[in-house]
Amino acid sequence: MPQPLSATNDFVVKFANVNGSGSASANQLFAKSILRMGIPIASRNIFPSNIQGLPTWFEVRVSGEGHLGRRGGVDMMVAMNPQTWDRDVAEIDAGGYLFYDSTKPMPASKFRPDITVIGVPLTELVNAAYKDARQRQLFKNIIYLGALSALLGIDPVVIETLLSEQYKGKEKLAKSNQDAFHMGRNWAATNLPPIGLKLEKSDKVGDRIYIEGNAAAGLGAVYGGATVCAWYPITPSTSLAEGFEKYAKRFRTNKDGTKNYAIVQAEDELASIGIVIGAGWNGARAFTATSGPGISLMQEFVGLSYFAEVPAVIFDVQRAGPSTGMPTRTQQSDVLSAAYASHGDTKHLVLFPEDPRECFEFGAAAFDIADRFQSTVFVLLDLDIGMNDWLCEPFAWDDSKRMDRGKVMTAEMLEAGRDFGRYLDVDGDGVPFRTYPGTHPTKGAYFTRGTSRDRYAKYSELGSVYVDNMERLLRKFETAKNYVPHPVEKKASRTTPYGVLYYGSSSAAMQEALGALEQDGIHLDAMRIRAFPFHDDIQRFVESHDTVFIVEQNRDAQLRTLVMNECGIDPAKLVPVLHFDGTPITARFIRDAIGRKANSVEVVPLRKAVP
Amino acid sequence: MSYLKPALKHPSLPKNALGFTRRDYEGSISTLCAGCGHDSISASIIQSVWELGIEPHRVAKVSGIGCSSKTPDYFLSASHGFNSVHGRMPSVLTGANLANRDLIYLGVSGDGDSASIGIGQFAHLMRRGVNMTYIVENNGVYGLTKGQFSATSDKGSKAKKGAINTDEAIDLVAMALQLGATYVGRSFSGDKQQLVPLIKGALSHQGVALIDCISPCVAFNNHEGSTKSYDYVREHNESVNKLDVILGRSPIAASYAPGEMTEVTQHDGSVLRLRKLHDDYDATDRVAAMNYLARHKAMGEIVTGLLFVDPEAQDLHASLGTVATPLNQLNDASLCPGSSALEKLNAGLR
C-alpha cells in the first residue's frame, strides 16, 4: 500500500450523494466552514437532470494557495450513494481516503488495497437517535459532516455559528442540527485514528465573497437598470432570472408595493426575446436569460435586433447539449452561435465574464453597451460559473456612475431643429440617434423595419441604400471594439515565443496552469479575452508570438475560429487546447496539453515548417 | 415603393377636439392591390383615432409580417411603428407595453401571422391581458406568397386555382373568448359603419381587445367558392348589435324600447352603447357568447358586432403590480440600489 496522502489545506474532497436526499445543505456547510477558517476553496456541483433519485456529486477543492479551478483527482471520497459506489471508489487517487457508511458490512472486493478506508456507522447512529424517516435522512448528512469535522480539523464553533445563521429565528432547528453535528463529531473523535488530510486556520480568503455567477449576473442586471425581464425556464440559466427577481423584489419595490420592474415568464424563448426587443425598442432596459437551445430559437429576433438596431441583453449560461442529460454539464460551446447569430450578415457584441464578480460587473455594463450600440449584447456565462458558488472579489459600485442611454434624441432636441435620421451616421462612428415612441407630436416618429430603409427610415429596396447601411453597421461594430471590456494581459517572467488566449470560466484553471507550466520550463504570455468584437491588442498579441494556444471548453475550437476569421490570422499559428467532456477544465489538463504541444512545437518550429 | 403624400391640405377640412384633421392621421400611400380590404381597415383606423381625438404620436403600432403587417406604414405616420418578425407581433408589443404603459398600443396582424406561425403568441397574449387593440385582417389566404390557404380558411373553401381546403378553420374569436380576452369583436372591412365604432371601443378598452376583421383578398381569395369573398361575407353577415362609442356623457338621442339598448361604461369613462339587433344576444356574458357563436357558426352565419366586453377588465400591468410611471422613464435613483446596499450584500456572502 502506498503512503496515505498527507496534505494541509491542499486537497480535494468529493461527496457522492443521491439527488434529493438533503445532502446539498450539509455539503454547503462543509464548504462554507472551511472558508470561514480563512482557507480558499473551489466547490462544484456535478448533478443530473433530475429532481430526486439520480446520483449527484459535490466536489470541494481546498487550496491554501488560492487555486479556484477544478484540480482533477480526488483525495477523499465521501461515498454516500451505493448506486455509484464502484466508480466513486475507483476515482480516488492512490493513497487517498474513502469515507463511507459502515452500518452494513461490505465484501472486501468492494474496496481497494491502496486507499485508507474510514467507516462510520451512519445509519446505525441515525436510527438510534431519530424515529422519523425524513429526519433520519437529513440528519445523516449532518452526522457525516460532524465526523468529517473531527477527521479534518474543522473548528466546531464555525459550524455552530453557521447553523445558527442558517436557522436564525428557528432556534429549535439550529439546536437539533448542532446536536446531530456533535453526535458525528464525537463518534469520530472517539473511534477513528487521525488521517493525513488537515485543515489549518489561515488568512487567505480576505474580504472575498462566495456566490454563484447566475445570482451575481441577476444582481448586475438590477444595478444596470434593467426593468423588463422575459424568460423561459431552462437549465442552467433559471437561477439567473430568479436571482434578478429576488434582488429586484428587495431593492426595487416601492413603499406602496408597486414595482420598478416587470418580469414575465414567457411561453417560450421566441416570446422571451420578442418581449425584450419590444421593450428595448420602447426605451426600457430589458433582458432574457437562457442557454444554448434558447439561443437557437432566438436567432431570427437577434438578427432583427441587429438590423433594426434595438438594444437587447441576452445572458447565455452555456451547457452541453442538446436534449436532456449533458445539459447539466458545462461547456463554452455557444461562442459562434452567439457571435454570428441569425440570418444575413450579422455580428454581435459578446462579453465573457470569468467569475461571479465579472458576471455582476458585465451584467450591469451590458445594458450600457446595448443602449450605446443599439444592438444585442450576449453575456456568455457557463454552467460552471453560473450554478456553482465561487470565491471572488466583493462586488463594488461607483455611486457617481449614471446609466449611459446612448444616443437618444429628445423632444427638446427635435424642437431645437436637430436633423433626425434614424439611420444617419451623424458622428462618423456608425451609431445613429434614435427616438423613443411618443417623444414628440410631429417630429421624430419613424417606422422600424429590418434592412429595407434609407438613412431617414424611409422604405427602400435599392441596393446602394442597403450597402450604405451595411457598411455603417460595420463602422458601428468597429467603434464597439474600444468600448467593450478590454483584454487582460499577463506577461511571462521572461521573453517567450509562446502565447495563450483564454476566456470565461477557464480563467482560474489557466492561472494555475501558467504557474505549473513555468515550473516545467514552459513560459507563456497570457491574454484573457473579455469581449467580442476583439480589441486590436488581441491581434497584436497573436502577431507578436510564434505560437498561440487557445484554451477552450468546446470541441470545435470556436473562439479560435472567431480569432482566425476576424483578425485574419494564419490557422497554423493558433494551437487549440480543447476540453469538452462536460466537466470544468482543470489546470492539470491544460498543463499536460500545452506541455505536450509546446514540446512537439519545439521539435518542428512552426516558422520553419510553414514556409 | 411607398412615398409621402403631398402636404397640401384643404383649409376647411373638419377638425377633431385637438384641432387635428383626418390628414394628420394618415400615413404613406398604400402599396397593396387596388380594392384590398386591408386599405379599408386602415381608413377605419384613421377615422377612429381621429374621432377619438388621440394625439397621433401617443399611439404605437406594431405588426408582424405579411400584407396586413405592411399596413401600419399606411396610417398614423406621426406614430412610431415596428414591423417585426413573422408571427411575433404579440411578444414585441407586450415588451413595448411593459416599457411604457402610457401609450396606446395597436397591433395589426393577419390570419397567417396570427393563426398559423403566430398562434402561440396570439394565445399567450390573450391570456396575459396586455392592454392593446389587436386587429386581425383576416382574408383566409397568404397574399404575399400568392394564394396558399391560411389556417382561418374554412373547410371546403375553394382556392383560386381550384384546390379545396380539407383542414378545419381556426376561429380566432372563439379562441380569444376562451383565453380570456376582455373585448372581442368581429367585423368586415366592407362595413365601415360597424368597424369604426368597434375600433374606437377597442382603443378605449383597458385590457386586451381583439377584432377579427374579415378582409377579402381581391387578388387571391375573392372568387366563387371562397368563404372570404366580398359576396360571400355580405350574404352571410349576421350582425348581433350596433355599437356607438360615446366619450363623456351625452344624452340618448333616440328612444328605444326597454331591452333594446344596453350601455357599458369602460374604465376610461367611455360608454359603449349597444343597440341589440338579435334579441337573445348579451355581449357581457362570455359563456353565452361562446354558445351563441358556436350555434350560429354551425348554421353558416358569420356573426359580427361587439361579441363580448368585460368593462371591469384588468391588464398585465395590474397583474404584475408595476409602478404607474412608465418603466422607460425611471431614473438611476429609482433603479440602482447603490454601493451601500452592495456592501451589506457582500457582508452576507462571506
PDB file of N, CA and C in Angstrom, chain B residues 78-157:
ATOM      1  N   ALA B  78     -47.354  59.876 -37.765  1.00  0.00           N
ATOM      2  CA  ALA B  78     -46.736  60.564 -36.621  1.00  0.00           C
ATOM      3  C   ALA B  78     -46.556  59.623 -35.428  1.00  0.00           C
ATOM      4  N   SER B  79     -46.972  58.381 -35.598  1.00  0.00           N
ATOM      5  CA  SER B  79     -46.766  57.378 -34.541  1.00  0.00           C
ATOM      6  C   SER B  79     -45.543  56.535 -34.883  1.00  0.00           C
ATOM      7  N   HIS B  80     -44.857  56.072 -33.851  1.00  0.00           N
ATOM      8  CA  HIS B  80     -43.785  55.108 -34.077  1.00  0.00           C
ATOM      9  C   HIS B  80     -44.418  53.777 -34.487  1.00  0.00           C
ATOM     10  N   GLY B  81     -43.763  53.099 -35.418  1.00  0.00           N
ATOM     11  CA  GLY B  81     -44.254  51.799 -35.856  1.00  0.00           C
ATOM     12  C   GLY B  81     -43.136  50.777 -35.851  1.00  0.00           C
ATOM     13  N   PHE B  82     -43.504  49.523 -35.709  1.00  0.00           N
ATOM     14  CA  PHE B  82     -42.479  48.464 -35.692  1.00  0.00           C
ATOM     15  C   PHE B  82     -43.006  47.282 -36.489  1.00  0.00           C
ATOM     16  N   ASN B  83     -42.403  47.073 -37.632  1.00  0.00           N
ATOM     17  CA  ASN B  83     -42.701  45.929 -38.483  1.00  0.00           C
ATOM     18  C   ASN B  83     -41.728  44.828 -38.046  1.00  0.00           C
ATOM     19  N   SER B  84     -42.188  43.922 -37.159  1.00  0.00           N
ATOM     20  CA  SER B  84     -41.232  42.995 -36.529  1.00  0.00           C
ATOM     21  C   SER B  84     -41.075  41.715 -37.348  1.00  0.00           C
ATOM     22  N   VAL B  85     -41.063  40.567 -36.712  1.00  0.00           N
ATOM     23  CA  VAL B  85     -40.878  39.330 -37.475  1.00  0.00           C
ATOM     24  C   VAL B  85     -42.188  38.532 -37.518  1.00  0.00           C
ATOM     25  N   HIS B  86     -42.253  37.582 -38.416  1.00  0.00           N
ATOM     26  CA  HIS B  86     -43.489  36.880 -38.728  1.00  0.00           C
ATOM     27  C   HIS B  86     -44.061  36.151 -37.520  1.00  0.00           C
ATOM     28  N   GLY B  87     -45.276  36.501 -37.169  1.00  0.00           N
ATOM     29  CA  GLY B  87     -45.969  35.806 -36.095  1.00  0.00           C
ATOM     30  C   GLY B  87     -45.603  36.261 -34.702  1.00  0.00           C
ATOM     31  N   ARG B  88     -44.770  37.288 -34.593  1.00  0.00           N
ATOM     32  CA  ARG B  88     -44.263  37.642 -33.260  1.00  0.00           C
ATOM     33  C   ARG B  88     -44.679  39.037 -32.811  1.00  0.00           C
ATOM     34  N   MET B  89     -45.633  39.630 -33.499  1.00  0.00           N
ATOM     35  CA  MET B  89     -46.123  40.928 -33.034  1.00  0.00           C
ATOM     36  C   MET B  89     -46.543  40.889 -31.566  1.00  0.00           C
ATOM     37  N   PRO B  90     -47.248  39.811 -31.120  1.00  0.00           N
ATOM     38  CA  PRO B  90     -47.719  39.833 -29.725  1.00  0.00           C
ATOM     39  C   PRO B  90     -46.587  40.010 -28.714  1.00  0.00           C
ATOM     40  N   SER B  91     -45.472  39.313 -28.902  1.00  0.00           N
ATOM     41  CA  SER B  91     -44.409  39.443 -27.902  1.00  0.00           C
ATOM     42  C   SER B  91     -43.753  40.811 -27.977  1.00  0.00           C
ATOM     43  N   VAL B  92     -43.532  41.313 -29.182  1.00  0.00           N
ATOM     44  CA  VAL B  92     -42.891  42.621 -29.312  1.00  0.00           C
ATOM     45  C   VAL B  92     -43.790  43.695 -28.691  1.00  0.00           C
ATOM     46  N   LEU B  93     -45.069  43.580 -28.963  1.00  0.00           N
ATOM     47  CA  LEU B  93     -45.998  44.568 -28.399  1.00  0.00           C
ATOM     48  C   LEU B  93     -46.068  44.445 -26.871  1.00  0.00           C
ATOM     49  N   THR B  94     -46.045  43.219 -26.379  1.00  0.00           N
ATOM     50  CA  THR B  94     -46.055  43.020 -24.920  1.00  0.00           C
ATOM     51  C   THR B  94     -44.872  43.737 -24.276  1.00  0.00           C
ATOM     52  N   GLY B  95     -43.687  43.554 -24.892  1.00  0.00           N
ATOM     53  CA  GLY B  95     -42.492  44.213 -24.356  1.00  0.00           C
ATOM     54  C   GLY B  95     -42.624  45.723 -24.414  1.00  0.00           C
ATOM     55  N   ALA B  96     -43.121  46.226 -25.547  1.00  0.00           N
ATOM     56  CA  ALA B  96     -43.274  47.673 -25.698  1.00  0.00           C
ATOM     57  C   ALA B  96     -44.243  48.205 -24.643  1.00  0.00           C
ATOM     58  N   ASN B  97     -45.322  47.488 -24.443  1.00  0.00           N
ATOM     59  CA  ASN B  97     -46.324  47.892 -23.457  1.00  0.00           C
ATOM     60  C   ASN B  97     -45.733  47.891 -22.044  1.00  0.00           C
ATOM     61  N   LEU B  98     -44.894  46.890 -21.740  1.00  0.00           N
ATOM     62  CA  LEU B  98     -44.272  46.856 -20.410  1.00  0.00           C
ATOM     63  C   LEU B  98     -43.378  48.075 -20.209  1.00  0.00           C
ATOM     64  N   ALA B  99     -42.697  48.485 -21.292  1.00  0.00           N
ATOM     65  CA  ALA B  99     -41.736  49.590 -21.187  1.00  0.00           C
ATOM     66  C   ALA B  99     -42.419  50.926 -20.949  1.00  0.00           C
ATOM     67  N   ASN B 100     -43.602  51.118 -21.532  1.00  0.00           N
ATOM     68  CA  ASN B 100     -44.287  52.411 -21.376  1.00  0.00           C
ATOM     69  C   ASN B 100     -45.793  52.192 -21.404  1.00  0.00           C
ATOM     70  N   ARG B 101     -46.382  52.166 -20.227  1.00  0.00           N
ATOM     71  CA  ARG B 101     -47.809  51.851 -20.133  1.00  0.00           C
ATOM     72  C   ARG B 101     -48.687  53.027 -20.535  1.00  0.00           C
ATOM     73  N   ASP B 102     -48.067  54.180 -20.804  1.00  0.00           N
ATOM     74  CA  ASP B 102     -48.860  55.370 -21.117  1.00  0.00           C
ATOM     75  C   ASP B 102     -49.270  55.500 -22.587  1.00  0.00           C
ATOM     76  N   LEU B 103     -48.643  54.747 -23.471  1.00  0.00           N
ATOM     77  CA  LEU B 103     -49.016  54.862 -24.883  1.00  0.00           C
ATOM     78  C   LEU B 103     -50.203  53.940 -25.177  1.00  0.00           C
ATOM     79  N   ILE B 104     -50.793  54.157 -26.364  1.00  0.00           N
ATOM     80  CA  ILE B 104     -51.911  53.316 -26.804  1.00  0.00           C
ATOM     81  C   ILE B 104     -51.350  52.336 -27.833  1.00  0.00           C
ATOM     82  N   TYR B 105     -51.578  51.074 -27.601  1.00  0.00           N
ATOM     83  CA  TYR B 105     -50.931  50.069 -28.449  1.00  0.00           C
ATOM     84  C   TYR B 105     -51.891  49.439 -29.436  1.00  0.00           C
ATOM     85  N   LEU B 106     -51.464  49.470 -30.672  1.00  0.00           N
ATOM     86  CA  LEU B 106     -52.266  48.910 -31.754  1.00  0.00           C
ATOM     87  C   LEU B 106     -51.435  47.850 -32.468  1.00  0.00           C
ATOM     88  N   GLY B 107     -51.890  46.614 -32.394  1.00  0.00           N
ATOM     89  CA  GLY B 107     -51.203  45.534 -33.093  1.00  0.00           C
ATOM     90  C   GLY B 107     -51.998  45.152 -34.328  1.00  0.00           C
ATOM     91  N   VAL B 108     -51.321  45.092 -35.450  1.00  0.00           N
ATOM     92  CA  VAL B 108     -52.002  44.710 -36.678  1.00  0.00           C
ATOM     93  C   VAL B 108     -51.377  43.421 -37.178  1.00  0.00           C
ATOM     94  N   SER B 109     -52.226  42.466 -37.481  1.00  0.00           N
ATOM     95  CA  SER B 109     -51.724  41.156 -37.881  1.00  0.00           C
ATOM     96  C   SER B 109     -52.659  40.574 -38.928  1.00  0.00           C
ATOM     97  N   GLY B 110     -52.278  39.425 -39.447  1.00  0.00           N
ATOM     98  CA  GLY B 110     -53.123  38.761 -40.424  1.00  0.00           C
ATOM     99  C   GLY B 110     -53.447  37.356 -39.974  1.00  0.00           C
ATOM    100  N   ASP B 111     -54.159  36.611 -40.810  1.00  0.00           N
ATOM    101  CA  ASP B 111     -54.556  35.265 -40.406  1.00  0.00           C
ATOM    102  C   ASP B 111     -53.369  34.314 -40.423  1.00  0.00           C
ATOM    103  N   GLY B 112     -52.440  34.490 -41.362  1.00  0.00           N
ATOM    104  CA  GLY B 112     -51.226  33.662 -41.352  1.00  0.00           C
ATOM    105  C   GLY B 112     -50.376  34.028 -40.151  1.00  0.00           C
ATOM    106  N   ASP B 113     -50.215  35.319 -39.946  1.00  0.00           N
ATOM    107  CA  ASP B 113     -49.359  35.857 -38.886  1.00  0.00           C
ATOM    108  C   ASP B 113     -49.868  35.460 -37.492  1.00  0.00           C
ATOM    109  N   SER B 114     -51.203  35.431 -37.344  1.00  0.00           N
ATOM    110  CA  SER B 114     -51.744  35.154 -36.006  1.00  0.00           C
ATOM    111  C   SER B 114     -52.259  33.721 -35.818  1.00  0.00           C
ATOM    112  N   ALA B 115     -52.824  33.118 -36.883  1.00  0.00           N
ATOM    113  CA  ALA B 115     -53.446  31.803 -36.686  1.00  0.00           C
ATOM    114  C   ALA B 115     -52.510  30.654 -37.057  1.00  0.00           C
ATOM    115  N   SER B 116     -51.452  30.948 -37.834  1.00  0.00           N
ATOM    116  CA  SER B 116     -50.507  29.877 -38.166  1.00  0.00           C
ATOM    117  C   SER B 116     -49.214  30.051 -37.394  1.00  0.00           C
ATOM    118  N   ILE B 117     -48.280  30.775 -37.976  1.00  0.00           N
ATOM    119  CA  ILE B 117     -46.948  30.873 -37.341  1.00  0.00           C
ATOM    120  C   ILE B 117     -47.019  31.504 -35.958  1.00  0.00           C
ATOM    121  N   GLY B 118     -47.991  32.391 -35.761  1.00  0.00           N
ATOM    122  CA  GLY B 118     -48.014  33.134 -34.502  1.00  0.00           C
ATOM    123  C   GLY B 118     -49.087  32.705 -33.528  1.00  0.00           C
ATOM    124  N   ILE B 119     -49.668  31.515 -33.722  1.00  0.00           N
ATOM    125  CA  ILE B 119     -50.813  31.170 -32.876  1.00  0.00           C
ATOM    126  C   ILE B 119     -50.434  31.049 -31.399  1.00  0.00           C
ATOM    127  N   GLY B 120     -49.194  30.609 -31.155  1.00  0.00           N
ATOM    128  CA  GLY B 120     -48.752  30.505 -29.761  1.00  0.00           C
ATOM    129  C   GLY B 120     -48.714  31.869 -29.103  1.00  0.00           C
ATOM    130  N   GLN B 121     -48.133  32.815 -29.779  1.00  0.00           N
ATOM    131  CA  GLN B 121     -48.016  34.150 -29.189  1.00  0.00           C
ATOM    132  C   GLN B 121     -49.387  34.824 -29.097  1.00  0.00           C
ATOM    133  N   PHE B 122     -50.252  34.576 -30.105  1.00  0.00           N
ATOM    134  CA  PHE B 122     -51.618  35.091 -30.059  1.00  0.00           C
ATOM    135  C   PHE B 122     -52.288  34.612 -28.769  1.00  0.00           C
ATOM    136  N   ALA B 123     -52.199  33.309 -28.532  1.00  0.00           N
ATOM    137  CA  ALA B 123     -52.880  32.709 -27.382  1.00  0.00           C
ATOM    138  C   ALA B 123     -52.354  33.280 -26.068  1.00  0.00           C
ATOM    139  N   HIS B 124     -51.038  33.366 -25.954  1.00  0.00           N
ATOM    140  CA  HIS B 124     -50.477  33.785 -24.667  1.00  0.00           C
ATOM    141  C   HIS B 124     -50.673  35.270 -24.410  1.00  0.00           C
ATOM    142  N   LEU B 125     -50.727  36.058 -25.472  1.00  0.00           N
ATOM    143  CA  LEU B 125     -51.034  37.481 -25.282  1.00  0.00           C
ATOM    144  C   LEU B 125     -52.447  37.638 -24.732  1.00  0.00           C
ATOM    145  N   MET B 126     -53.391  36.862 -25.285  1.00  0.00           N
ATOM    146  CA  MET B 126     -54.771  36.921 -24.802  1.00  0.00           C
ATOM    147  C   MET B 126     -54.822  36.535 -23.322  1.00  0.00           C
ATOM    148  N   ARG B 127     -54.108  35.480 -22.979  1.00  0.00           N
ATOM    149  CA  ARG B 127     -54.094  35.015 -21.586  1.00  0.00           C
ATOM    150  C   ARG B 127     -53.582  36.093 -20.638  1.00  0.00           C
ATOM    151  N   ARG B 128     -52.533  36.814 -21.081  1.00  0.00           N
ATOM    152  CA  ARG B 128     -51.911  37.797 -20.190  1.00  0.00           C
ATOM    153  C   ARG B 128     -52.715  39.075 -20.074  1.00  0.00           C
ATOM    154  N   GLY B 129     -53.586  39.323 -21.059  1.00  0.00           N
ATOM    155  CA  GLY B 129     -54.387  40.544 -20.989  1.00  0.00           C
ATOM    156  C   GLY B 129     -53.583  41.814 -21.184  1.00  0.00           C
ATOM    157  N   VAL B 130     -52.726  41.817 -22.195  1.00  0.00           N
ATOM    158  CA  VAL B 130     -51.962  43.029 -22.500  1.00  0.00           C
ATOM    159  C   VAL B 130     -52.943  44.118 -22.965  1.00  0.00           C
ATOM    160  N   ASN B 131     -52.785  45.302 -22.442  1.00  0.00           N
ATOM    161  CA  ASN B 131     -53.679  46.404 -22.807  1.00  0.00           C
ATOM    162  C   ASN B 131     -53.357  46.875 -24.227  1.00  0.00           C
ATOM    163  N   MET B 132     -54.188  46.444 -25.175  1.00  0.00           N
ATOM    164  CA  MET B 132     -53.913  46.739 -26.582  1.00  0.00           C
ATOM    165  C   MET B 132     -55.148  46.497 -27.440  1.00  0.00           C
ATOM    166  N   THR B 133     -55.076  46.972 -28.665  1.00  0.00           N
ATOM    167  CA  THR B 133     -56.069  46.614 -29.667  1.00  0.00           C
ATOM    168  C   THR B 133     -55.388  45.700 -30.688  1.00  0.00           C
ATOM    169  N   TYR B 134     -55.939  44.521 -30.836  1.00  0.00           N
ATOM    170  CA  TYR B 134     -55.328  43.510 -31.706  1.00  0.00           C
ATOM    171  C   TYR B 134     -56.265  43.329 -32.902  1.00  0.00           C
ATOM    172  N   ILE B 135     -55.850  43.848 -34.055  1.00  0.00           N
ATOM    173  CA  ILE B 135     -56.690  43.706 -35.239  1.00  0.00           C
ATOM    174  C   ILE B 135     -56.114  42.627 -36.158  1.00  0.00           C
ATOM    175  N   VAL B 136     -56.930  41.616 -36.426  1.00  0.00           N
ATOM    176  CA  VAL B 136     -56.515  40.601 -37.391  1.00  0.00           C
ATOM    177  C   VAL B 136     -57.212  40.903 -38.718  1.00  0.00           C
ATOM    178  N   GLU B 137     -56.446  41.217 -39.734  1.00  0.00           N
ATOM    179  CA  GLU B 137     -57.001  41.467 -41.060  1.00  0.00           C
ATOM    180  C   GLU B 137     -57.076  40.109 -41.762  1.00  0.00           C
ATOM    181  N   ASN B 138     -58.253  39.506 -41.649  1.00  0.00           N
ATOM    182  CA  ASN B 138     -58.415  38.078 -41.921  1.00  0.00           C
ATOM    183  C   ASN B 138     -58.963  37.833 -43.330  1.00  0.00           C
ATOM    184  N   ASN B 139     -58.094  37.348 -44.225  1.00  0.00           N
ATOM    185  CA  ASN B 139     -58.561  37.090 -45.594  1.00  0.00           C
ATOM    186  C   ASN B 139     -58.471  35.613 -45.982  1.00  0.00           C
ATOM    187  N   GLY B 140     -58.053  34.784 -45.049  1.00  0.00           N
ATOM    188  CA  GLY B 140     -58.064  33.342 -45.290  1.00  0.00           C
ATOM    189  C   GLY B 140     -57.035  32.845 -46.292  1.00  0.00           C
ATOM    190  N   VAL B 141     -56.050  33.699 -46.603  1.00  0.00           N
ATOM    191  CA  VAL B 141     -55.137  33.318 -47.668  1.00  0.00           C
ATOM    192  C   VAL B 141     -53.792  34.022 -47.469  1.00  0.00           C
ATOM    193  N   TYR B 142     -52.740  33.398 -47.984  1.00  0.00           N
ATOM    194  CA  TYR B 142     -51.430  34.046 -47.980  1.00  0.00           C
ATOM    195  C   TYR B 142     -51.310  34.881 -49.237  1.00  0.00           C
ATOM    196  N   GLY B 143     -51.239  36.186 -49.074  1.00  0.00           N
ATOM    197  CA  GLY B 143     -51.206  37.077 -50.229  1.00  0.00           C
ATOM    198  C   GLY B 143     -49.825  37.262 -50.808  1.00  0.00           C
ATOM    199  N   LEU B 144     -48.857  37.618 -49.946  1.00  0.00           N
ATOM    200  CA  LEU B 144     -47.515  37.950 -50.463  1.00  0.00           C
ATOM    201  C   LEU B 144     -46.840  36.765 -51.140  1.00  0.00           C
ATOM    202  N   THR B 145     -47.232  35.536 -50.751  1.00  0.00           N
ATOM    203  CA  THR B 145     -46.650  34.361 -51.396  1.00  0.00           C
ATOM    204  C   THR B 145     -47.625  33.743 -52.395  1.00  0.00           C
ATOM    205  N   LYS B 146     -48.689  34.470 -52.694  1.00  0.00           N
ATOM    206  CA  LYS B 146     -49.574  34.200 -53.819  1.00  0.00           C
ATOM    207  C   LYS B 146     -50.546  33.033 -53.690  1.00  0.00           C
ATOM    208  N   GLY B 147     -51.394  33.073 -52.667  1.00  0.00           N
ATOM    209  CA  GLY B 147     -52.605  32.298 -52.724  1.00  0.00           C
ATOM    210  C   GLY B 147     -52.685  30.969 -52.006  1.00  0.00           C
ATOM    211  N   GLN B 148     -51.748  30.654 -51.066  1.00  0.00           N
ATOM    212  CA  GLN B 148     -51.890  29.405 -50.306  1.00  0.00           C
ATOM    213  C   GLN B 148     -52.984  29.603 -49.248  1.00  0.00           C
ATOM    214  N   PHE B 149     -53.656  28.506 -48.876  1.00  0.00           N
ATOM    215  CA  PHE B 149     -54.657  28.582 -47.805  1.00  0.00           C
ATOM    216  C   PHE B 149     -53.986  29.002 -46.506  1.00  0.00           C
ATOM    217  N   SER B 150     -54.722  29.751 -45.688  1.00  0.00           N
ATOM    218  CA  SER B 150     -54.216  30.019 -44.339  1.00  0.00           C
ATOM    219  C   SER B 150     -55.045  29.204 -43.354  1.00  0.00           C
ATOM    220  N   ALA B 151     -54.692  29.293 -42.081  1.00  0.00           N
ATOM    221  CA  ALA B 151     -55.353  28.469 -41.058  1.00  0.00           C
ATOM    222  C   ALA B 151     -56.765  28.947 -40.733  1.00  0.00           C
ATOM    223  N   THR B 152     -57.170  30.116 -41.234  1.00  0.00           N
ATOM    224  CA  THR B 152     -58.554  30.538 -40.988  1.00  0.00           C
ATOM    225  C   THR B 152     -59.450  30.239 -42.193  1.00  0.00           C
ATOM    226  N   SER B 153     -58.878  29.644 -43.238  1.00  0.00           N
ATOM    227  CA  SER B 153     -59.698  29.232 -44.386  1.00  0.00           C
ATOM    228  C   SER B 153     -60.709  28.196 -43.926  1.00  0.00           C
ATOM    229  N   ASP B 154     -61.969  28.379 -44.321  1.00  0.00           N
ATOM    230  CA  ASP B 154     -62.974  27.407 -43.905  1.00  0.00           C
ATOM    231  C   ASP B 154     -62.787  26.090 -44.644  1.00  0.00           C
ATOM    232  N   LYS B 155     -63.125  25.021 -43.930  1.00  0.00           N
ATOM    233  CA  LYS B 155     -63.087  23.688 -44.539  1.00  0.00           C
ATOM    234  C   LYS B 155     -64.068  23.692 -45.716  1.00  0.00           C
ATOM    235  N   GLY B 156     -63.604  23.257 -46.879  1.00  0.00           N
ATOM    236  CA  GLY B 156     -64.476  23.248 -48.046  1.00  0.00           C
ATOM    237  C   GLY B 156     -64.352  24.488 -48.921  1.00  0.00           C
ATOM    238  N   SER B 157     -63.659  25.486 -48.422  1.00  0.00           N
ATOM    239  CA  SER B 157     -63.470  26.705 -49.216  1.00  0.00           C
ATOM    240  C   SER B 157     -62.534  26.386 -50.389  1.00  0.00           C
TER     241      SER B 157
END
